[in-house]
Short mmCIF file of C-alpha atoms in Angstrom, two decimals:
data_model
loop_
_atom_site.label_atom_id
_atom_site.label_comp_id
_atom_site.label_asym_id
_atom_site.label_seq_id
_atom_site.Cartn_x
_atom_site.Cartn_y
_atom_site.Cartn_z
CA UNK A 415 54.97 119.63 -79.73
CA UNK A 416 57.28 122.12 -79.61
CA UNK A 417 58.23 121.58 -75.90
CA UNK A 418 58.85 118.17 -76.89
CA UNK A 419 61.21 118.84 -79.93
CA UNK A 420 62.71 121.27 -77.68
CA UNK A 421 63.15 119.03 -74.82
CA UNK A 422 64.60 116.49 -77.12
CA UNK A 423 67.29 118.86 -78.39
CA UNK A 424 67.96 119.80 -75.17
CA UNK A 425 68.34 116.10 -74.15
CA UNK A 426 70.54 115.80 -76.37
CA UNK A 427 72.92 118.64 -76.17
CA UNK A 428 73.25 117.69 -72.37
CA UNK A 429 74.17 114.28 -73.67
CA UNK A 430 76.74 115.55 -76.27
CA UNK A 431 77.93 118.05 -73.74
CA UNK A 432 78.53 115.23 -70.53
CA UNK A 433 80.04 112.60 -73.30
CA UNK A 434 82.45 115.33 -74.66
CA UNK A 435 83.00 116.01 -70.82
CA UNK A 436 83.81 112.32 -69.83
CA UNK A 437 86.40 112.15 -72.76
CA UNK A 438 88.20 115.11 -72.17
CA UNK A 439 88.61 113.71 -68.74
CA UNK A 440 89.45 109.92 -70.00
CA UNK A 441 91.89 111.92 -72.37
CA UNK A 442 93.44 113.59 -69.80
CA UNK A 443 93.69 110.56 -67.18
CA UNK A 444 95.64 108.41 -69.73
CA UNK A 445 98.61 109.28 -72.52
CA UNK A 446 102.31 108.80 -72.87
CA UNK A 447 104.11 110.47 -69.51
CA UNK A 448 107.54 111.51 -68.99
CA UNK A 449 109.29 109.94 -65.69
CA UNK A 450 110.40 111.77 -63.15
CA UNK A 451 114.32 111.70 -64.31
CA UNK A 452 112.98 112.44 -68.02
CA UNK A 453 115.90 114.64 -69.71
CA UNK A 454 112.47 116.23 -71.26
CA UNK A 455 111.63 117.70 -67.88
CA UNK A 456 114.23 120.44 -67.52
CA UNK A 457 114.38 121.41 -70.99
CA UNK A 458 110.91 123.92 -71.39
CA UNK A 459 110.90 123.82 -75.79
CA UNK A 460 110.77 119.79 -75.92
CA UNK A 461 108.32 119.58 -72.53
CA UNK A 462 106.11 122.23 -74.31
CA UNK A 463 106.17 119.94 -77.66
CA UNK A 464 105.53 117.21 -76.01
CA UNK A 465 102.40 118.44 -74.15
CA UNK A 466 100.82 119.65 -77.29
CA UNK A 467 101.40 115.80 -78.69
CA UNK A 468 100.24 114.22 -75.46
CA UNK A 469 96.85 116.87 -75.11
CA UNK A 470 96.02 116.04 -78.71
CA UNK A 471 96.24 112.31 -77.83
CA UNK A 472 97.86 111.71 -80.88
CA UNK A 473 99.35 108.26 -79.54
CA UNK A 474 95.70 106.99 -80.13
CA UNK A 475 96.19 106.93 -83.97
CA UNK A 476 99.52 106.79 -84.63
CA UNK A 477 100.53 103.77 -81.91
CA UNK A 478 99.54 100.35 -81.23
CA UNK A 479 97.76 99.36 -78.15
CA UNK A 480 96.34 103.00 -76.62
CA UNK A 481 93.82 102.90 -74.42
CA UNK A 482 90.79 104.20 -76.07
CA UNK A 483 87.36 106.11 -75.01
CA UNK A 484 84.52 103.81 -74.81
CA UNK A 485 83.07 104.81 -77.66
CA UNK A 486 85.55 102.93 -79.52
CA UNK A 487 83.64 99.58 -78.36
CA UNK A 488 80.12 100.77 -79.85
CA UNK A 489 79.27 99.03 -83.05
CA UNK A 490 79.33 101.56 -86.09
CA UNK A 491 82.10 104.24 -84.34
CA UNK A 492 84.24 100.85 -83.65
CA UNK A 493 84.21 99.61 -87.72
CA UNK A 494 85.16 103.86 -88.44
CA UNK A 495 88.08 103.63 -86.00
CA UNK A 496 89.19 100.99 -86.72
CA UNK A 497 89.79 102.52 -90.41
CA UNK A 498 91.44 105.00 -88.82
CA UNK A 499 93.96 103.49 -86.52
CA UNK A 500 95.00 101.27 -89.57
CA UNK A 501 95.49 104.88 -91.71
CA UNK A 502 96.79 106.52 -88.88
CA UNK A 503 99.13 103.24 -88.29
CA UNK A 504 100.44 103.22 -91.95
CA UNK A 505 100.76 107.06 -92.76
CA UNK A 506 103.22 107.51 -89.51
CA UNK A 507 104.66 105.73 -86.36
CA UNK A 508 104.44 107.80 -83.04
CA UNK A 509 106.11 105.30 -80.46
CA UNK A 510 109.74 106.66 -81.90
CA UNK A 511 109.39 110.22 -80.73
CA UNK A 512 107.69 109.04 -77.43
CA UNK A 513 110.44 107.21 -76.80
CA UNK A 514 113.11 110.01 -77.75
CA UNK A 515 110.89 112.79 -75.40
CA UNK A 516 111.23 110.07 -72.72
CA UNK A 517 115.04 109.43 -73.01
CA UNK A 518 115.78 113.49 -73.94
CA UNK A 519 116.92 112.04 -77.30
CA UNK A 520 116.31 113.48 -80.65
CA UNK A 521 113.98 112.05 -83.29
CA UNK A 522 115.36 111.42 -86.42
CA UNK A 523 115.20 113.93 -89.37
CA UNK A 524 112.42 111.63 -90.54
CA UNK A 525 110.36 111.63 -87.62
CA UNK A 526 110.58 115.74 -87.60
CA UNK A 527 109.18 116.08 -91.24
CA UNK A 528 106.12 114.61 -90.98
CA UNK A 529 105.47 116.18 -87.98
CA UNK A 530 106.03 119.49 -89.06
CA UNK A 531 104.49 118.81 -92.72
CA UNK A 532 100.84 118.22 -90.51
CA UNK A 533 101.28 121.21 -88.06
CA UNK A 534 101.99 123.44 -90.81
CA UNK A 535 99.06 122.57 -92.97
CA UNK A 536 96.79 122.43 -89.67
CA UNK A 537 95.71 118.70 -91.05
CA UNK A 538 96.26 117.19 -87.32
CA UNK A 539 93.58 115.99 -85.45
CA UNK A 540 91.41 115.59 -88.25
CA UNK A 541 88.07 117.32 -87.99
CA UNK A 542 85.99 114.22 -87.09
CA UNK A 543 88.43 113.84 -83.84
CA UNK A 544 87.67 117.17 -82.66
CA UNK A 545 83.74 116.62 -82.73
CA UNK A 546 83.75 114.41 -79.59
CA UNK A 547 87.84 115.68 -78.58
CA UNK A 548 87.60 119.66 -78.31
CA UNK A 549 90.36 119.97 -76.06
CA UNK A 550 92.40 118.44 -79.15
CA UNK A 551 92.08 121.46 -81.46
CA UNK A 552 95.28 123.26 -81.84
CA UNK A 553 95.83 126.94 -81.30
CA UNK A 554 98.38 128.81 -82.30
CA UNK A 555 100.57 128.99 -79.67
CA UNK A 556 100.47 124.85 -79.23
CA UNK A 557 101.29 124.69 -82.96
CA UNK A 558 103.95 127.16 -83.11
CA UNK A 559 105.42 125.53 -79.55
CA UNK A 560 105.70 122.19 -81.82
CA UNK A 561 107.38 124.24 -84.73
CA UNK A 562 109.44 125.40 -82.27
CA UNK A 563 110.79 122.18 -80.85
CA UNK A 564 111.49 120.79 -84.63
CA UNK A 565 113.72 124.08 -85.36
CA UNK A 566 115.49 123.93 -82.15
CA UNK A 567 115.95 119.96 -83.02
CA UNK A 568 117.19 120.23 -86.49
CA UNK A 569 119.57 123.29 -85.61
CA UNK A 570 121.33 121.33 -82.82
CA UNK A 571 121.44 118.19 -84.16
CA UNK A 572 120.92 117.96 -87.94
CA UNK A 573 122.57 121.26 -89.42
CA UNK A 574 124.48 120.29 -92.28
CA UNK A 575 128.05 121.13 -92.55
CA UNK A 576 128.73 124.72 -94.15
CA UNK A 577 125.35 125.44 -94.25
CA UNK A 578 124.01 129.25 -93.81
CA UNK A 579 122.66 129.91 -90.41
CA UNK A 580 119.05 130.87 -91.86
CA UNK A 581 118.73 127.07 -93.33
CA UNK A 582 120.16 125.30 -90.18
CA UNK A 583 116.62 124.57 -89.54
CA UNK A 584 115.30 123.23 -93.14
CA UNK A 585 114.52 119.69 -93.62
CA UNK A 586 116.62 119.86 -96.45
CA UNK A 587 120.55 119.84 -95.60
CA UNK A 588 123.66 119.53 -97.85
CA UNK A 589 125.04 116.33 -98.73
CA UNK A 590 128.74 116.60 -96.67
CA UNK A 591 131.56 116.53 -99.06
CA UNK A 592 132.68 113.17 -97.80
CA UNK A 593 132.53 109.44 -95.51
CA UNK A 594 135.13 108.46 -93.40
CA UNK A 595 136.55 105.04 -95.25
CA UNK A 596 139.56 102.88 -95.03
CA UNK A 597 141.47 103.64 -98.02
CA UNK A 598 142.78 100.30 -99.04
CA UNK A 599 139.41 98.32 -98.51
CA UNK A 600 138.11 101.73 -100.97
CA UNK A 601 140.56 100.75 -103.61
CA UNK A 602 139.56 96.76 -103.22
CA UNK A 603 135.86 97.50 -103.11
CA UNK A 604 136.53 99.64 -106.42
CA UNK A 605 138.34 96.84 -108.00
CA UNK A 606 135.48 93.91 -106.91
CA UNK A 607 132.52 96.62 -108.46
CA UNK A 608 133.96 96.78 -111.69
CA UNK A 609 134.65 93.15 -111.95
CA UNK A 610 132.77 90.59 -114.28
CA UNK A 611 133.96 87.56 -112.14
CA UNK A 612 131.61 87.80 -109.76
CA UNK A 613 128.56 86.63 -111.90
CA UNK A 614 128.05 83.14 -112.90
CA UNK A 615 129.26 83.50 -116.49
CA UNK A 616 131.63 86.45 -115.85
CA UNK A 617 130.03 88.93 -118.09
CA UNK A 618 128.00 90.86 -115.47
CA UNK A 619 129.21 93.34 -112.42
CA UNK A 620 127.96 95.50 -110.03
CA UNK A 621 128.08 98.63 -112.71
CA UNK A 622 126.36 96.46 -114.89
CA UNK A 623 123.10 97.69 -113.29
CA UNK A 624 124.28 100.41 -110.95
CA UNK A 625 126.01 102.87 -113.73
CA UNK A 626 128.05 105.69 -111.93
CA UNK A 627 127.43 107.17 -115.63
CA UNK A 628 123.76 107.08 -115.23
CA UNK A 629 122.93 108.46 -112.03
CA UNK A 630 124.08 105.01 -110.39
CA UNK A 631 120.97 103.11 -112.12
CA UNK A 632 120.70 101.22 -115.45
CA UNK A 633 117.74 103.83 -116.59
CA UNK A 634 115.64 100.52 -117.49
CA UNK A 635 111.96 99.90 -116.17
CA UNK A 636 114.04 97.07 -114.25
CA UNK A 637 117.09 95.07 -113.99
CA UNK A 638 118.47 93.11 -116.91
CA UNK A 639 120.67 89.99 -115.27
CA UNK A 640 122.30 87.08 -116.23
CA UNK A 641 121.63 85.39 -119.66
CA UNK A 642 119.34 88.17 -120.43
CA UNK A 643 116.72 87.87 -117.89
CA UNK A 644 114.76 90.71 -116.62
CA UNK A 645 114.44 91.22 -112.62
CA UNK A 646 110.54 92.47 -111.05
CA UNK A 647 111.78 95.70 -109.76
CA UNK A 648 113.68 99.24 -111.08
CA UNK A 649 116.94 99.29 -109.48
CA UNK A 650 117.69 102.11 -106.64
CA UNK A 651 120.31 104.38 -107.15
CA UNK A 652 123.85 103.35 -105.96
CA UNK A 653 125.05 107.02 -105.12
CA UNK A 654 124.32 108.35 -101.89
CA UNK A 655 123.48 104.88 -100.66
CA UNK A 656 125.45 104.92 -97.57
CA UNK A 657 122.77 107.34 -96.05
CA UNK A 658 119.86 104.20 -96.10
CA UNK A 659 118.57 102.88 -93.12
CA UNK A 660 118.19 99.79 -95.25
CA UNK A 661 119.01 98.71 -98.59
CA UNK A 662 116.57 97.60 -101.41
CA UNK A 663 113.30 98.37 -102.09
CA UNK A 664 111.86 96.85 -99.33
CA UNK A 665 114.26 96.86 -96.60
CA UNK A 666 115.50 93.41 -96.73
CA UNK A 667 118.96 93.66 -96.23
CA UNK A 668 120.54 95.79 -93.22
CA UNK A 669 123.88 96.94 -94.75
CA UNK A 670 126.04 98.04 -97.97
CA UNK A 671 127.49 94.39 -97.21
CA UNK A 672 124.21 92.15 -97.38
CA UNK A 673 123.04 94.32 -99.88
CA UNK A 674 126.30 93.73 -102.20
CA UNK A 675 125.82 89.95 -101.54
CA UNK A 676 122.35 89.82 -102.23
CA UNK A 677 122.67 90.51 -105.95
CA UNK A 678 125.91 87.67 -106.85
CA UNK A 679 123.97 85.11 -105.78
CA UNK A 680 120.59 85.80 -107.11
CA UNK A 681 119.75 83.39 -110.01
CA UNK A 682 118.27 86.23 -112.30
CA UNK A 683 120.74 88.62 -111.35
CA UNK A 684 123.98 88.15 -111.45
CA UNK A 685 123.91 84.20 -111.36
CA UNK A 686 126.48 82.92 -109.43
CA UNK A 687 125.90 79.39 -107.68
CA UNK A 688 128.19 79.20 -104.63
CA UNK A 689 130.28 82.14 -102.61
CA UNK A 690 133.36 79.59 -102.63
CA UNK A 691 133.14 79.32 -106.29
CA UNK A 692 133.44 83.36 -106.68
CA UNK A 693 136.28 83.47 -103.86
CA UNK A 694 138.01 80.71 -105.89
CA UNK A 695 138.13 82.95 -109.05
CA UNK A 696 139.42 86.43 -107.19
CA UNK A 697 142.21 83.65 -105.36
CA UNK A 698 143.32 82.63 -108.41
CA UNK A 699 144.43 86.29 -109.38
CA UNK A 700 148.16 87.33 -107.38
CA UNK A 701 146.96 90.55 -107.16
CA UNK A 702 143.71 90.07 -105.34
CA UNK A 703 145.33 87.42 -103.18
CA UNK A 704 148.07 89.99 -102.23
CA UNK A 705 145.49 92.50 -101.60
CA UNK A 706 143.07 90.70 -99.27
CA UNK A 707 146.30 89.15 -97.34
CA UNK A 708 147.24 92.85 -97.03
CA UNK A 709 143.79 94.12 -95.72
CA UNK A 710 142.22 90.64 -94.17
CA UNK A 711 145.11 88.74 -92.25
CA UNK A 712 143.09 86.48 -90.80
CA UNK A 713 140.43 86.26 -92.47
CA UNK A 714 140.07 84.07 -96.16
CA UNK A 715 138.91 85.65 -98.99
CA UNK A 716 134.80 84.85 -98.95
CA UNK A 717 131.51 86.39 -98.74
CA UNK A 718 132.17 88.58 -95.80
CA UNK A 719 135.58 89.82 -97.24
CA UNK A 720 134.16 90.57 -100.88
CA UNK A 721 131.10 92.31 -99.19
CA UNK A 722 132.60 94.37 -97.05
CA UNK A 723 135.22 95.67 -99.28
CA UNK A 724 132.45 96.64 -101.99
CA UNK A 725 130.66 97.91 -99.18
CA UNK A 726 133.44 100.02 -98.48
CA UNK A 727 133.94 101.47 -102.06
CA UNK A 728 130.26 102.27 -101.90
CA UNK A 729 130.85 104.71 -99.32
CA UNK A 730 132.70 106.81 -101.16
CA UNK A 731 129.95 107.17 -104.03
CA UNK A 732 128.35 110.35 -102.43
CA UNK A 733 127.47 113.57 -104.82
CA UNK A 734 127.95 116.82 -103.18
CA UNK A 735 128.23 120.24 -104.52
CA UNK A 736 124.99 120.48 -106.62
CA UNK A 737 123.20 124.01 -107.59
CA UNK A 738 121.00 123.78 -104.14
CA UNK A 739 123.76 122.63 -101.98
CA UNK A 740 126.01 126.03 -102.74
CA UNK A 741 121.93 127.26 -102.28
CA UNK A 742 122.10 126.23 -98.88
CA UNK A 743 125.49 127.25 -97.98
CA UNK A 744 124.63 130.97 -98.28
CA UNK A 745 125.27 131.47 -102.64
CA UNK A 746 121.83 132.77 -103.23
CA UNK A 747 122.37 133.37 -106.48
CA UNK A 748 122.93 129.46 -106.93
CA UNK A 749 119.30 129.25 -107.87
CA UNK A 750 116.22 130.73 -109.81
CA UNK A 751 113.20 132.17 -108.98
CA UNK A 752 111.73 129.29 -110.52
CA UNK A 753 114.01 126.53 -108.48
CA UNK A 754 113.47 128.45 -105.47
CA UNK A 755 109.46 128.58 -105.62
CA UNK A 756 109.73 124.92 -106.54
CA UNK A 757 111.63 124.15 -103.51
CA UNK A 758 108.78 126.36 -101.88
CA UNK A 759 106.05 124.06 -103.20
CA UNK A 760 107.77 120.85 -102.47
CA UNK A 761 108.13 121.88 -98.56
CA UNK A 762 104.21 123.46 -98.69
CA UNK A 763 102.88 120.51 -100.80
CA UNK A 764 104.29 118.00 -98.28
CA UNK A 765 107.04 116.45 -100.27
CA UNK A 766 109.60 117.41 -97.99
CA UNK A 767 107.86 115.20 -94.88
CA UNK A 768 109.11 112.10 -96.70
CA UNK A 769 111.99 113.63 -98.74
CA UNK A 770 114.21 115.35 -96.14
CA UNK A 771 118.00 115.11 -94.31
CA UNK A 772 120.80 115.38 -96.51
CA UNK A 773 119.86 112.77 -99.16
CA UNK A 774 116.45 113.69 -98.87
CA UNK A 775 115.33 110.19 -98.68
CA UNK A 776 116.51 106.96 -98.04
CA UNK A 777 115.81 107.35 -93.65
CA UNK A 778 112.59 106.12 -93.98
CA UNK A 779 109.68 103.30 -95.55
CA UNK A 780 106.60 104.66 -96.62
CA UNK A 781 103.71 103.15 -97.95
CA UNK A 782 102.86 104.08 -101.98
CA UNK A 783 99.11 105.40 -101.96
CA UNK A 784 98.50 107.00 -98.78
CA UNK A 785 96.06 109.14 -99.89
CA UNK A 786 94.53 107.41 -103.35
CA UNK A 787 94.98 103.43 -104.70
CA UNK A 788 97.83 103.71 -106.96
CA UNK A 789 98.00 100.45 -107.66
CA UNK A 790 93.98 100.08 -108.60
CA UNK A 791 94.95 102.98 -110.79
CA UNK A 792 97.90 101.73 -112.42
CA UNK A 793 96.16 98.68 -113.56
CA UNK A 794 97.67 95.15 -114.22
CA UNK A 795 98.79 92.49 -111.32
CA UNK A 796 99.73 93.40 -108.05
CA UNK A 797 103.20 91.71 -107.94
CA UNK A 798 105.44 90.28 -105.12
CA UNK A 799 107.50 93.21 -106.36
CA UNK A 800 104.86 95.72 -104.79
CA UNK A 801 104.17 93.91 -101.22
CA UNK A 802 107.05 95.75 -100.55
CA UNK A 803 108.12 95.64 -96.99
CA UNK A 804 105.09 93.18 -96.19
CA UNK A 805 107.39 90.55 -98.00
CA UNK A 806 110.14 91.29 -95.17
CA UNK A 807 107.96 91.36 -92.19
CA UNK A 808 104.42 89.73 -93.12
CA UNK A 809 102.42 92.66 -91.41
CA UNK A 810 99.63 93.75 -93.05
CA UNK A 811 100.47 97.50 -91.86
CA UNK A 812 103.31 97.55 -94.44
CA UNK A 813 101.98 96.90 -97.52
CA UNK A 814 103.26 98.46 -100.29
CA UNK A 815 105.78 100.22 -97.86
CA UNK A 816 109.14 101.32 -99.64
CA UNK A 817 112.56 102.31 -98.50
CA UNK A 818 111.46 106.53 -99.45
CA UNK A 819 113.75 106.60 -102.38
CA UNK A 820 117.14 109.87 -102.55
CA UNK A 821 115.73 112.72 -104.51
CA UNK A 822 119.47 113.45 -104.84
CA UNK A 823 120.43 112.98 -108.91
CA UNK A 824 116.93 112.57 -109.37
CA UNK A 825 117.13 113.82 -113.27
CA UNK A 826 118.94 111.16 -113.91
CA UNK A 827 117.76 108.26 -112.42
CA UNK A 828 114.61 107.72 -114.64
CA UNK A 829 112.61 105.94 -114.92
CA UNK A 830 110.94 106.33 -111.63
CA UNK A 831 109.13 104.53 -109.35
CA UNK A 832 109.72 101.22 -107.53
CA UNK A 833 107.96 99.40 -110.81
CA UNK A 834 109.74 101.88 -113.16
CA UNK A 835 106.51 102.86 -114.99
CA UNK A 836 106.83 106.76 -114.92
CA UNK A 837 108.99 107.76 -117.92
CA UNK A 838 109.28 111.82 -117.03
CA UNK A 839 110.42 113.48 -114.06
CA UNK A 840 107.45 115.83 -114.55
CA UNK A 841 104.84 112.87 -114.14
CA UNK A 842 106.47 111.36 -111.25
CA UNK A 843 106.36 114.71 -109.38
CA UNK A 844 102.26 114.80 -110.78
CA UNK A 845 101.73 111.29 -109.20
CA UNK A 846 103.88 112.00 -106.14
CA UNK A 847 101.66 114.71 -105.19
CA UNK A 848 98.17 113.07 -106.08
CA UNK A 849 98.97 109.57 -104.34
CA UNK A 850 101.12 110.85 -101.33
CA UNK A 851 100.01 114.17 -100.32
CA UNK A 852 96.43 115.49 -99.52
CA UNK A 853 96.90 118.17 -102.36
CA UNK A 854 95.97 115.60 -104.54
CA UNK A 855 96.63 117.67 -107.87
CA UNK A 856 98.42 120.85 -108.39
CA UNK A 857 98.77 123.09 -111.18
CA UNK A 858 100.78 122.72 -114.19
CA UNK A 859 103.09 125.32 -113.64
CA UNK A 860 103.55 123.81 -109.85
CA UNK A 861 104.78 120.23 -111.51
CA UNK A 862 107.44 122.46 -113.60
CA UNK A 863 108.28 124.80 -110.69
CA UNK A 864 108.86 121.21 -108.99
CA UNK A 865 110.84 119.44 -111.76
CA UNK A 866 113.30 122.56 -111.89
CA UNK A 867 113.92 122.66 -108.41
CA UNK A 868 114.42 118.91 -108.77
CA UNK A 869 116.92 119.14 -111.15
CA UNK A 870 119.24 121.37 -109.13
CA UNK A 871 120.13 118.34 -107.17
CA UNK A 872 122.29 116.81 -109.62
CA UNK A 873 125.74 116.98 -107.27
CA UNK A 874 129.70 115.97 -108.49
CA UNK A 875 131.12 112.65 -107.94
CA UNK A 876 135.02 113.65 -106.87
CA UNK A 877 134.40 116.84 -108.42
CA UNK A 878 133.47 115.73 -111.48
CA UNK A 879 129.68 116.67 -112.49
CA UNK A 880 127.23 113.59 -112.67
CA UNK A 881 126.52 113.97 -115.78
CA UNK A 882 130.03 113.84 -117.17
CA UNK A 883 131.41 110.64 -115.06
CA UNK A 884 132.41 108.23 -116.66
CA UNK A 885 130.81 104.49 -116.81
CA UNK A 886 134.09 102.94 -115.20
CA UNK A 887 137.69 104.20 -113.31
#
């Protein structure tokens, strides 16, 4: 009997051993490659990154369409995959930095955070991977060669301007102290903000919702429009705005422009009917007419003119200058020891691999719950409101995906969330870290470490601190 039970386990070993064989082989054979005139090639930190990424096989998660083992085709391990593609799919995207190791480009700020969040907390390839994957286990060396790569990325092509030399490399980097505008579509797109004749019944604007004396918000669960009416979603900040990829919630519009339009014509918003109607009103003022001659020759005042001028004004609404800015610049002194071991926590945590770049947010869309259901947990309907960037694109990959909202002015922007249902900066950094990071929940005194660093990036609008600006010029 014991011969048998022996020559079982042995059977079976040798089985394990020649299947773990085959896929180290199958792992090997296939993988993203560099061509031959690959930029990548002749540069030995970004080839050595890129090996680590490529010997892990992480495209086999994190892309569409790999080429996987054949166990992927067996009947229980295919319905567990397939879990896992879909996870590894929605948490993050790895065809971008292919592509930029192919071309010798860099990845965006907000393809290096993630990246560096999962390599530092030695989360990537998850343990069930490296049962049948062994080569896939990262040492060291292959871990600090990706580290590596990120620091040398950020420090040649992300450094912030007048930052100290020993944070050239954080994922965090100063807002710059301004955005190169045209002045006199600025001083239209000012004028066009502030004014009521762009809603339906002329008693709405853009401020009317997006209060520079408020953080650029309304601090309402959401939107109060025309006659009254109250919109599905808390409205994003207006500061810092020109540092989106896209604007909204869910990623609908493209620019400052289509995002300035969207609003004027939206029946619960602002109200009005027809874009000629609202150009008729502004043309019926000498001023504006004079103005839009001035800046638009050729062009009538309409949609595209209005737009673009707010668009323009909306440029200048950036907040430099606030307690961890003058941090990062070299003034050590800027902060506490609280702020600082808050900013500690929010890089070890994993807030920063969503949250970084100057505005620490707004370069990305991320999908709310990654790692637990909040919206099972909050309770009530699941809205159109929270299909998020599913509503834009109908794929079921981005549900629930958001534009990753600035952390800059943060104190001030309450109440949080995309459904505006967290009512303290302290909760929203609780939830933050149960539903998006895999430290689930932290301490007390690590949610007010958090909040204080937080609050040091309140910045000054022209000079002025937020909190003193004023509601209009």
């Amino acid at each position: 009997m014991k011969r048998i039970v022996a020559g079982l386990i042995g059977a079976g070993l040798a089985a394990y051993g020649g299947t773990v064989a085959y896929i180290q082989h199958f792992d090997h054979q296939g993988g993203p490659t560099l061509s031959a005139d690959s930029p990548t090639l002749k540069d030995p930190v970004a080839k050595a990154a890129f090996d680590v990424l490529r010997e892990a096989r992480c495209d086999y998660c994190h892309t569409e369409g790999a080429d996987l083992p054949f166990y992927s085709k067996l009947p229980v391990a295919s319905m567990l995959m397939q879990h896992d593609l879909e996870q590894g799919l929605r948490h993050f995207r790895l065809e971008p930095v292919i592509s930029a190791f192919q071309k010798g480009d860099a990845p965006t700020e907000e393809q290096l955070s993630p990246i560096e969040e999962v390599i530092t907390q030695n989360r990537m390839p998850p343990s069930l991977y490296l049962l049948l994957h062994w080569h896939a286990h990262l040492n060291e060396d292959q871990r600090k060669a990706v580290l590596t790569w990120i620091d040398a990325e950020r420090r040649t092509h992300y450094a912030g301007s007048g930052v100290a030399a020993k944070f050239a490399s954080e994922p965090v980097q100063p807002i710059p102290e301004s955005w190169p505008v045209n002045a006199e579509k600025v001083a239209l797109g000012e004028k066009l903000f502030f004014d009521k004749r762009l809603s339906g019944d002329n008693t709405l604007n853009c401020a009317s919702c997006h209060g520079l004396d408020k953080g650029g918000v309304d601090n309402l669960v959401t939107a109060t429009g025309i006659g009254g009416q109250k919109g599905p979603i808390n409205v994003p900040t207006v500061y810092n705005s020109v540092y989106n990829i896209v604007q909204f919630w869910n990623g609908r519009a493209a620019t400052l422009a289509e995002q300035a339009a969207g609003p004027v014509m939206n029946p619960v918003e602002m109200g009005s009917h027809d874009w000629k109607e609202v150009a008729a009103k502004l043309a019926s003022d000498p001023e504006y007419g004079a103005q839009f001659a001035a800046i638009y020759p050729d062009k009538p005042i309409d949609k595209d003119t209005i737009t673009d001028a707010i668009a323009e004004y909306e440029k200048t609404l950036i907040t430099p200058d606030s307690k961890f800015d003058l941090y990062l610049k070299g003034d050590e002194t800027a902060l506490t020891d609280q702020e600082k071991h808050g900013y500690a926590l929010f890089k070890s945590i994993g807030c920063s691999g969503c949250h970084s770049g100057a505005d620490m947010g707004g370069g990305a869309m991320e999908v709310m719950g990654l790692e637990h259901n909040y919206f099972a947990d909050r309770g009530g309907a699941f809205t159109a409101a929270d299909s998020g960037r599913e509503d834009v694109t109908h794929d079921g990959l981005d549900k629930s995906r958001f534009l990753v909202p600035t952390l800059r002015n943060v104190a001030l922007t309450g109440p949080w969330f995309h459904d505006g249902s967290v009512k303290t900066l302290e909760d929203a950094v609780r939830k933050m870290a149960y539903y998006q990071t895999p430290d689930a929940k932290i301490s007390e005194q690590d949610v007010a470490d958090i909040t204080a660093f937080l609050k040091t990036l309140t910045g000054k609008y022209k000079g002025v601190p937020l909190e003193q600006v004023k509601a209009s010029p």
